[in-house]
Short mmCIF file of C-alpha atoms and ligand atoms in Angstrom, two decimals:
data_model
loop_
_atom_site.label_atom_id
_atom_site.label_comp_id
_atom_site.label_asym_id
_atom_site.label_seq_id
_atom_site.Cartn_x
_atom_site.Cartn_y
_atom_site.Cartn_z
CA MET A 231 29.82 -18.13 -14.77
CA LYS A 232 28.85 -15.78 -12.35
CA GLN A 233 31.60 -13.55 -13.40
CA SER A 234 30.85 -14.00 -17.21
CA VAL A 235 27.33 -12.41 -16.83
CA ALA A 236 29.05 -9.72 -15.04
CA ALA A 237 31.25 -9.21 -17.93
CA GLU A 238 28.10 -9.83 -20.52
CA ARG A 239 26.54 -6.70 -18.51
CA LYS A 240 29.62 -4.55 -19.37
CA ASN A 241 29.99 -5.36 -22.69
CA LYS A 242 26.58 -4.00 -23.99
CA MET A 243 24.68 -6.45 -26.61
CA LYS A 244 23.40 -4.45 -29.90
CA TRP A 245 19.97 -5.16 -28.76
CA GLU A 246 20.01 -3.33 -24.89
CA GLU A 247 19.66 0.04 -26.67
CA ASN A 248 16.18 -0.99 -27.15
CA VAL A 249 15.32 -2.51 -23.98
CA ARG A 250 12.64 -0.75 -21.53
CA LYS A 251 15.04 -0.19 -18.49
CA VAL A 252 13.48 0.22 -15.38
CA VAL A 253 14.93 0.65 -11.66
CA PRO A 254 12.25 -1.77 -10.07
CA TYR A 255 10.31 -1.09 -6.87
CA ILE A 256 12.34 -3.12 -3.68
CA PRO A 257 9.65 -4.57 -1.40
CA GLY A 258 10.73 -5.39 2.47
CA GLU A 259 12.72 -8.34 2.99
CA GLN A 260 11.05 -11.62 3.35
CA PRO A 261 13.75 -13.36 5.11
CA ARG A 262 14.16 -17.19 5.02
CA GLU A 263 14.52 -17.92 8.51
CA LYS A 264 11.76 -19.17 10.94
CA ASP A 265 11.28 -17.30 14.29
CA VAL A 266 12.01 -13.81 13.57
CA ILE A 267 9.79 -11.18 14.46
CA LYS A 268 8.50 -9.58 11.31
CA LEU A 269 7.73 -5.96 11.44
CA ASN A 270 9.01 -4.90 8.15
CA THR A 271 6.49 -5.06 5.48
CA ASN A 272 2.95 -3.94 7.61
CA GLU A 273 1.53 -7.31 7.41
CA CYS A 274 -1.14 -8.42 9.72
CA PRO A 275 -0.01 -10.36 12.68
CA TYR A 276 -3.43 -11.90 13.29
CA PRO A 277 -4.59 -14.77 10.96
CA PRO A 278 -7.60 -13.83 8.16
CA SER A 279 -11.00 -14.64 9.60
CA PRO A 280 -12.19 -18.29 10.35
CA MET A 281 -14.74 -18.00 7.61
CA VAL A 282 -11.66 -17.83 4.91
CA GLU A 283 -10.22 -20.96 6.59
CA LYS A 284 -13.61 -22.65 5.90
CA ALA A 285 -13.91 -21.21 2.73
CA MET A 286 -10.52 -22.33 1.71
CA GLU A 287 -11.74 -26.16 3.15
CA GLU A 288 -14.65 -26.01 1.24
CA MET A 289 -12.95 -25.14 -2.35
CA GLN A 290 -13.18 -27.93 -4.92
CA TYR A 291 -9.76 -28.35 -6.62
CA GLN A 292 -11.69 -29.14 -9.69
CA ASP A 293 -12.89 -25.84 -10.36
CA LEU A 294 -9.36 -24.96 -11.14
CA ARG A 295 -9.75 -26.33 -14.62
CA LEU A 296 -11.59 -23.74 -15.54
CA TYR A 297 -11.09 -19.95 -16.06
CA PRO A 298 -11.89 -17.60 -13.14
CA GLU A 299 -14.72 -15.63 -13.43
CA PHE A 300 -14.40 -11.97 -14.26
CA PRO A 301 -13.90 -10.42 -10.81
CA GLU A 302 -16.39 -7.68 -11.54
CA LYS A 303 -19.11 -10.28 -11.76
CA THR A 304 -18.21 -12.18 -8.47
CA PRO A 305 -19.96 -12.41 -4.98
CA LEU A 306 -16.40 -10.83 -4.33
CA ALA A 307 -17.56 -7.55 -5.89
CA ALA A 308 -21.13 -7.90 -4.89
CA HIS A 309 -19.81 -7.84 -1.20
CA LEU A 310 -17.64 -4.94 -1.87
CA ALA A 311 -20.37 -3.13 -3.27
CA LYS A 312 -22.92 -3.66 -0.48
CA TYR A 313 -20.36 -3.02 1.68
CA HIS A 314 -19.44 0.44 0.65
CA HIS A 315 -23.01 1.44 -0.42
CA VAL A 316 -22.10 1.32 -4.15
CA GLY A 317 -23.14 -0.24 -7.42
CA GLU A 318 -21.10 -3.28 -8.47
CA GLU A 319 -20.00 -1.50 -11.96
CA GLN A 320 -18.19 0.94 -9.29
CA ILE A 321 -15.93 -1.96 -8.27
CA PHE A 322 -12.53 -2.89 -9.55
CA ILE A 323 -10.68 -5.57 -8.37
CA GLY A 324 -7.13 -6.37 -9.17
CA VAL A 325 -4.14 -8.97 -7.67
CA GLY A 326 -3.63 -6.71 -4.77
CA SER A 327 -3.88 -3.19 -4.71
CA ASP A 328 -0.37 -2.45 -6.68
CA ASP A 329 -2.21 -4.52 -9.73
CA VAL A 330 -4.91 -1.62 -9.38
CA LEU A 331 -2.64 1.06 -8.87
CA SER A 332 -0.60 0.14 -11.82
CA MET A 333 -3.54 -0.11 -14.00
CA ALA A 334 -4.71 3.25 -12.79
CA PHE A 335 -1.60 4.91 -13.91
CA LEU A 336 -1.19 3.62 -17.24
CA THR A 337 -5.39 4.32 -17.62
CA PHE A 338 -5.60 7.59 -16.03
CA PHE A 339 -2.19 9.43 -16.22
CA ASN A 340 -2.16 9.90 -19.85
CA SER A 341 -1.60 13.71 -19.98
CA ASP A 342 1.89 15.85 -20.91
CA ARG A 343 1.30 17.49 -17.70
CA PRO A 344 3.30 15.78 -14.56
CA VAL A 345 1.56 13.82 -12.24
CA PHE A 346 1.87 15.15 -8.89
CA PHE A 347 2.77 13.15 -5.47
CA PRO A 348 4.53 13.50 -2.07
CA ASP A 349 8.31 13.24 -2.21
CA ILE A 350 8.23 10.97 0.63
CA THR A 351 5.32 8.58 0.01
CA TYR A 352 5.02 4.88 -1.04
CA SER A 353 7.99 4.10 -3.43
CA PHE A 354 6.27 2.33 -6.20
CA TYR A 355 4.44 5.54 -7.59
CA ASP A 356 7.58 6.88 -9.07
CA VAL A 357 8.42 3.40 -10.66
CA TRP A 358 4.89 3.25 -12.20
CA ALA A 359 5.57 6.44 -13.98
CA ASP A 360 8.89 5.54 -15.11
CA ILE A 361 7.91 2.38 -16.29
CA TYR A 362 4.92 3.67 -18.39
CA ARG A 363 6.51 7.07 -19.45
CA ILE A 364 4.42 9.60 -17.28
CA PRO A 365 5.96 12.62 -16.49
CA TYR A 366 5.64 13.47 -12.63
CA GLU A 367 6.78 15.98 -9.75
CA VAL A 368 7.08 15.51 -6.47
CA ARG A 369 5.83 17.88 -4.15
CA PRO A 370 7.58 17.57 -0.54
CA LEU A 371 5.67 17.43 2.49
CA ASP A 372 6.40 19.92 5.38
CA LYS A 373 8.64 19.42 8.23
CA ASN A 374 6.16 17.91 10.30
CA PHE A 375 5.75 15.40 7.42
CA ARG A 376 2.29 16.60 6.18
CA ILE A 377 1.20 16.97 2.58
CA ARG A 378 0.71 20.51 1.94
CA LYS A 379 -2.63 20.67 -0.01
CA GLU A 380 -1.92 23.87 -1.56
CA ASP A 381 0.74 22.13 -3.64
CA TYR A 382 -2.22 19.97 -5.51
CA ILE A 383 -4.38 23.24 -6.22
CA GLY A 384 -4.27 25.31 -9.10
CA LYS A 385 -0.82 23.59 -10.64
CA ASN A 386 -2.08 22.50 -13.39
CA CYS A 387 -0.72 18.95 -13.10
CA GLY A 388 -1.81 15.53 -14.96
CA GLY A 389 -3.10 14.01 -12.12
CA VAL A 390 -2.59 13.52 -7.98
CA ILE A 391 -2.26 10.23 -6.30
CA PHE A 392 -1.24 9.96 -2.26
CA PRO A 393 -2.01 7.37 0.35
CA ASN A 394 -4.24 8.56 3.12
CA PRO A 395 -3.03 7.98 5.87
CA ASN A 396 0.66 8.61 3.93
CA ALA A 397 3.07 5.63 3.72
CA PRO A 398 5.46 5.48 5.66
CA THR A 399 4.94 8.37 7.73
CA GLY A 400 1.17 7.55 9.12
CA VAL A 401 0.02 11.17 8.63
CA LEU A 402 -3.55 11.39 7.87
CA MET A 403 -4.91 14.24 5.85
CA GLU A 404 -8.33 15.97 6.89
CA LEU A 405 -11.35 15.14 4.41
CA SER A 406 -11.97 18.43 4.15
CA ASP A 407 -8.44 18.86 2.47
CA ILE A 408 -8.98 15.93 0.42
CA GLU A 409 -12.41 16.98 -1.13
CA GLU A 410 -10.56 20.71 -2.13
CA ILE A 411 -7.90 18.88 -3.69
CA VAL A 412 -10.40 16.59 -5.76
CA LYS A 413 -12.35 19.44 -6.31
CA ALA A 414 -9.49 21.55 -7.90
CA ASN A 415 -8.49 19.28 -10.29
CA SER A 416 -11.95 18.54 -12.11
CA ASP A 417 -9.66 18.07 -15.38
CA ASN A 418 -7.85 15.04 -13.47
CA VAL A 419 -8.43 11.93 -11.98
CA VAL A 420 -7.16 12.19 -8.14
CA ILE A 421 -6.10 8.79 -6.67
CA ILE A 422 -6.31 8.16 -3.15
CA ASP A 423 -4.62 4.92 -1.71
CA GLU A 424 -6.48 3.86 1.67
CA ALA A 425 -3.97 1.13 2.11
CA TYR A 426 -4.29 2.15 5.94
CA ILE A 427 -7.69 3.79 6.20
CA ASP A 428 -9.06 1.21 8.29
CA PHE A 429 -6.64 1.90 11.38
CA GLY A 430 -8.52 4.90 12.33
CA GLY A 431 -8.80 7.46 9.22
CA THR A 432 -11.54 8.85 7.81
CA THR A 433 -12.44 7.41 4.28
CA CYS A 434 -13.13 9.98 1.14
CA LEU A 435 -15.60 7.62 -0.13
CA PRO A 436 -18.33 9.64 0.26
CA LEU A 437 -16.78 12.25 -1.97
CA LEU A 438 -17.81 9.74 -4.95
CA GLU A 439 -21.33 10.79 -4.42
CA LYS A 440 -20.05 14.57 -5.29
CA TYR A 441 -17.08 14.28 -7.78
CA ASP A 442 -16.47 12.06 -10.75
CA ASN A 443 -12.84 12.33 -10.85
CA LEU A 444 -11.94 10.55 -7.54
CA LEU A 445 -10.79 6.85 -7.61
CA VAL A 446 -10.15 5.09 -3.89
CA VAL A 447 -8.06 2.25 -3.77
CA ARG A 448 -7.87 -0.15 -0.95
CA THR A 449 -6.42 -3.64 -0.43
CA PHE A 450 -7.04 -6.95 1.95
CA SER A 451 -2.88 -6.69 2.49
CA LYS A 452 -2.78 -4.77 5.57
CA SER A 453 -6.47 -4.64 7.77
CA ARG A 454 -7.63 -7.66 6.09
CA ALA A 455 -4.60 -10.15 6.88
CA MET A 456 -4.27 -11.39 3.50
CA ALA A 457 -1.43 -10.30 1.93
CA GLY A 458 -0.65 -13.79 0.55
CA GLY A 459 -4.26 -13.92 -1.12
CA ARG A 460 -3.10 -10.93 -3.52
CA ILE A 461 -6.46 -8.84 -3.52
CA GLY A 462 -6.79 -4.94 -4.05
CA TYR A 463 -9.63 -2.77 -5.62
CA ALA A 464 -11.02 0.51 -6.31
CA VAL A 465 -14.02 2.28 -5.72
CA GLY A 466 -15.21 5.02 -8.30
CA ASN A 467 -17.27 6.61 -10.53
CA GLU A 468 -18.98 4.33 -13.22
CA LYS A 469 -17.37 5.89 -16.22
CA LEU A 470 -13.95 5.97 -14.44
CA LEU A 471 -14.14 1.94 -13.60
CA ARG A 472 -15.35 1.17 -17.62
CA TYR A 473 -12.22 2.92 -18.50
CA LEU A 474 -10.06 1.08 -15.98
CA ASN A 475 -11.79 -2.24 -17.08
CA ASP A 476 -10.87 -1.49 -20.83
CA ALA A 477 -7.20 -1.03 -20.31
CA LYS A 478 -7.05 -3.67 -17.54
CA TYR A 479 -8.53 -6.27 -20.39
CA SER A 480 -6.32 -5.14 -22.81
CA VAL A 481 -3.53 -6.57 -20.63
CA ASN A 482 -4.44 -9.59 -19.26
CA SER A 483 -7.89 -10.48 -18.85
CA TYR A 484 -7.90 -13.22 -15.94
CA THR A 485 -5.96 -11.45 -13.72
CA MET A 486 -7.90 -12.90 -10.23
CA ASN A 487 -7.43 -16.68 -9.66
CA ARG A 488 -10.39 -18.42 -8.28
CA PRO A 489 -9.34 -19.34 -4.69
CA ALA A 490 -8.71 -15.55 -4.11
CA LEU A 491 -12.13 -14.28 -5.34
CA ARG A 492 -13.65 -16.93 -3.13
CA LEU A 493 -11.38 -16.44 -0.01
CA GLY A 494 -11.75 -12.76 -0.39
CA ALA A 495 -15.62 -12.86 -0.31
CA ALA A 496 -15.39 -15.02 2.77
CA SER A 497 -13.54 -11.99 4.53
CA VAL A 498 -15.91 -9.50 3.45
CA LYS A 499 -18.50 -11.21 4.82
CA ASP A 500 -17.00 -11.37 8.79
CA GLU A 501 -17.21 -7.91 9.60
CA ALA A 502 -17.10 -8.59 13.04
CA TYR A 503 -13.79 -10.39 13.10
CA PHE A 504 -12.69 -7.79 10.71
CA GLN A 505 -13.30 -4.65 13.53
CA GLU A 506 -11.84 -7.17 16.27
CA ILE A 507 -8.53 -7.44 14.50
CA CYS A 508 -8.13 -3.72 13.75
CA GLY A 509 -9.26 -2.50 17.27
CA LYS A 510 -6.64 -4.92 18.51
CA ILE A 511 -3.99 -3.14 16.51
CA VAL A 512 -5.29 0.46 17.03
CA ARG A 513 -4.85 -0.31 20.95
CA THR A 514 -1.45 -2.04 20.38
CA ARG A 515 -0.53 1.18 18.46
CA GLU A 516 -1.43 3.11 21.01
CA ARG A 517 0.47 1.51 23.55
CA SER A 518 3.54 1.13 21.38
CA GLU A 519 3.33 4.88 20.96
CA LYS A 520 4.15 5.45 24.52
CA GLU A 521 6.75 2.65 25.12
CA LEU A 522 8.48 4.31 22.07
CA ALA A 523 8.09 7.94 23.31
CA ALA A 524 9.59 6.45 26.83
CA LEU A 525 12.74 5.24 24.79
CA GLY A 526 13.30 8.66 23.72
CA PHE A 527 11.65 8.39 20.02
CA THR A 528 9.99 10.82 18.28
CA PHE A 529 7.29 10.12 15.64
CA PRO A 530 3.98 11.74 13.97
CA ALA A 531 0.96 10.35 15.25
CA SER A 532 0.41 7.29 12.92
CA TYR A 533 -3.23 6.33 11.33
CA GLY A 534 -1.63 3.21 10.12
CA ASN A 535 -0.60 -0.08 11.46
CA PHE A 536 3.05 1.07 11.93
CA ILE A 537 5.06 3.72 13.66
CA PHE A 538 7.35 5.95 11.69
CA ALA A 539 10.07 7.11 14.45
CA SER A 540 13.33 8.50 14.91
CA HIS A 541 15.68 8.42 17.98
CA GLU A 542 16.87 11.35 19.52
CA LYS A 543 20.68 9.90 20.38
CA VAL A 544 20.71 6.48 18.24
CA ARG A 545 21.00 6.10 14.59
CA ALA A 546 18.43 4.74 13.00
CA GLN A 547 20.77 2.66 10.46
CA GLU A 548 22.21 1.49 13.64
CA ILE A 549 19.14 0.73 15.38
CA PHE A 550 18.08 -1.02 12.21
CA GLU A 551 20.92 -3.47 11.98
CA ARG A 552 21.45 -4.06 15.68
CA LEU A 553 17.46 -5.14 15.81
CA LYS A 554 18.21 -7.65 12.54
CA GLU A 555 21.06 -9.25 14.73
CA LYS A 556 18.39 -10.06 17.09
CA HIS A 557 16.00 -11.61 14.44
CA ILE A 558 13.61 -8.24 14.48
CA TYR A 559 12.81 -6.86 11.28
CA VAL A 560 11.64 -3.35 10.69
CA ARG A 561 12.08 -1.13 7.46
CA HIS A 562 14.80 1.59 6.82
CA TRP A 563 15.51 3.74 3.94
CA ASN A 564 18.55 5.14 2.81
CA LYS A 565 16.78 8.12 1.64
CA ALA A 566 16.98 12.05 2.21
CA ARG A 567 14.75 13.21 4.83
CA ILE A 568 13.99 9.78 6.23
CA ASP A 569 17.16 8.19 6.66
CA ASN A 570 17.00 8.30 10.43
CA TYR A 571 13.41 6.79 11.04
CA LEU A 572 12.69 3.26 11.19
CA ARG A 573 9.06 2.17 10.04
CA ILE A 574 7.74 -0.21 12.65
CA THR A 575 5.03 -2.52 12.02
CA ILE A 576 2.38 -3.18 14.62
CA GLY A 577 2.79 -6.71 15.54
CA THR A 578 1.08 -8.68 18.57
CA ASP A 579 1.54 -7.45 22.06
CA GLU A 580 3.87 -10.12 22.79
CA GLU A 581 5.76 -9.10 19.47
CA MET A 582 5.86 -5.41 20.56
CA ASP A 583 7.23 -6.47 23.98
CA ALA A 584 10.18 -8.36 22.45
CA LEU A 585 11.10 -5.46 20.09
CA PHE A 586 10.84 -2.55 23.47
CA ALA A 587 13.29 -5.14 25.20
CA ALA A 588 15.64 -4.97 22.23
CA LEU A 589 15.70 -1.52 21.94
CA ARG A 590 15.96 -0.86 25.59
CA GLU A 591 19.55 -2.78 25.14
CA ILE A 592 20.21 -1.01 22.12
CA ILE A 593 19.61 2.34 23.41
CA ALA A 594 21.63 1.89 26.54
C1 PLP B 34 1.06 -2.04 0.96
C2 PLP B 34 0.67 -0.85 0.32
C3 PLP B 34 -0.07 -0.97 -1.09
C4 PLP B 34 0.24 -2.31 -1.83
O1 PLP B 34 -0.65 -3.36 -1.25
P1 PLP B 34 -0.87 -4.62 -1.95
O2 PLP B 34 -0.49 -5.70 -1.26
O3 PLP B 34 -0.64 -4.51 -3.43
O4 PLP B 34 -2.50 -4.76 -1.91
C5 PLP B 34 -0.51 -0.10 -1.77
N1 PLP B 34 -0.20 1.29 -1.05
C6 PLP B 34 0.48 1.40 -0.17
C7 PLP B 34 0.62 2.86 0.18
C8 PLP B 34 0.76 0.46 0.72
O5 PLP B 34 1.42 0.85 1.84
#
């Protein structure tokens, strides 16, 4: 059977010419085994807020009979608007920020001029550009993995997108530099992906008051410990959001499921818990930076819930494989410039101690 499938792939079918072919994004591994230490996809090691648990218990299964409400008309949107001091019509909610970003690519990157993003960045951007047939150009980070703001100013591009802090490097760009880029691109939409902003960075949301071409994208997957809930959102100018909604409602009206809308709202209400888990992760990150430095790793200062580290002697690929044998999963890319780096998600203190013990053995 297997062989015949392979053979079929080789012998091109007539219709294959006409297929929209893409090389898909490859997410980090989700190992099947229990008892692994999973530091490979930047999930939060702590559970979501107890208020999310309560909301889950109070959910009425009969409600699943009905289609969900429009996300922008839900308490979740109202809470997010209040939280960010913007109008409800400035919030767009999607199935994780991947859904929001994908819709934003489709809606706002519609020029013959190329969209610009860094060469080392979230590896979904080029996939969306490819599937939507959007021309793009990557701009190399400097040797310290910094985004060079000059690359995005006065360059006649068709749009700009990057995460701040950047992934997988953890490097943060100053707010004033972001402002210069947004200001210089008034004929383009600039998307700032703030997936990791809650771990110590400065958000660019205040720029929304001055610039109508900025879209800020956030997710519940990392700092709100709800990757499985699939909730992301964008904040932007009302007009920008209307275009985004028009595109979204032309693809699939009911993207958000009822439970996610309820659980997300419960999470936003519990600010104290949110601050608590973000604080814990930042403290563990700071401790981890010291431990890793002592073990001979170098890394740029991280503003995310991960550290992007390279060892002075042992190759990243080898460390990656040896850690996996010990049931510790981190992320490694076989990609130019970063193939000697590991991206290590910050886990609990206990998990990190197990990692350091394993690294000590591997490096010895
Ligand atoms: C994790 C991540 C996302 C996507 O997260 P969702 O789970 O889809 O919300 C988007 N951008 C960056 C930079 C990320 O690291």
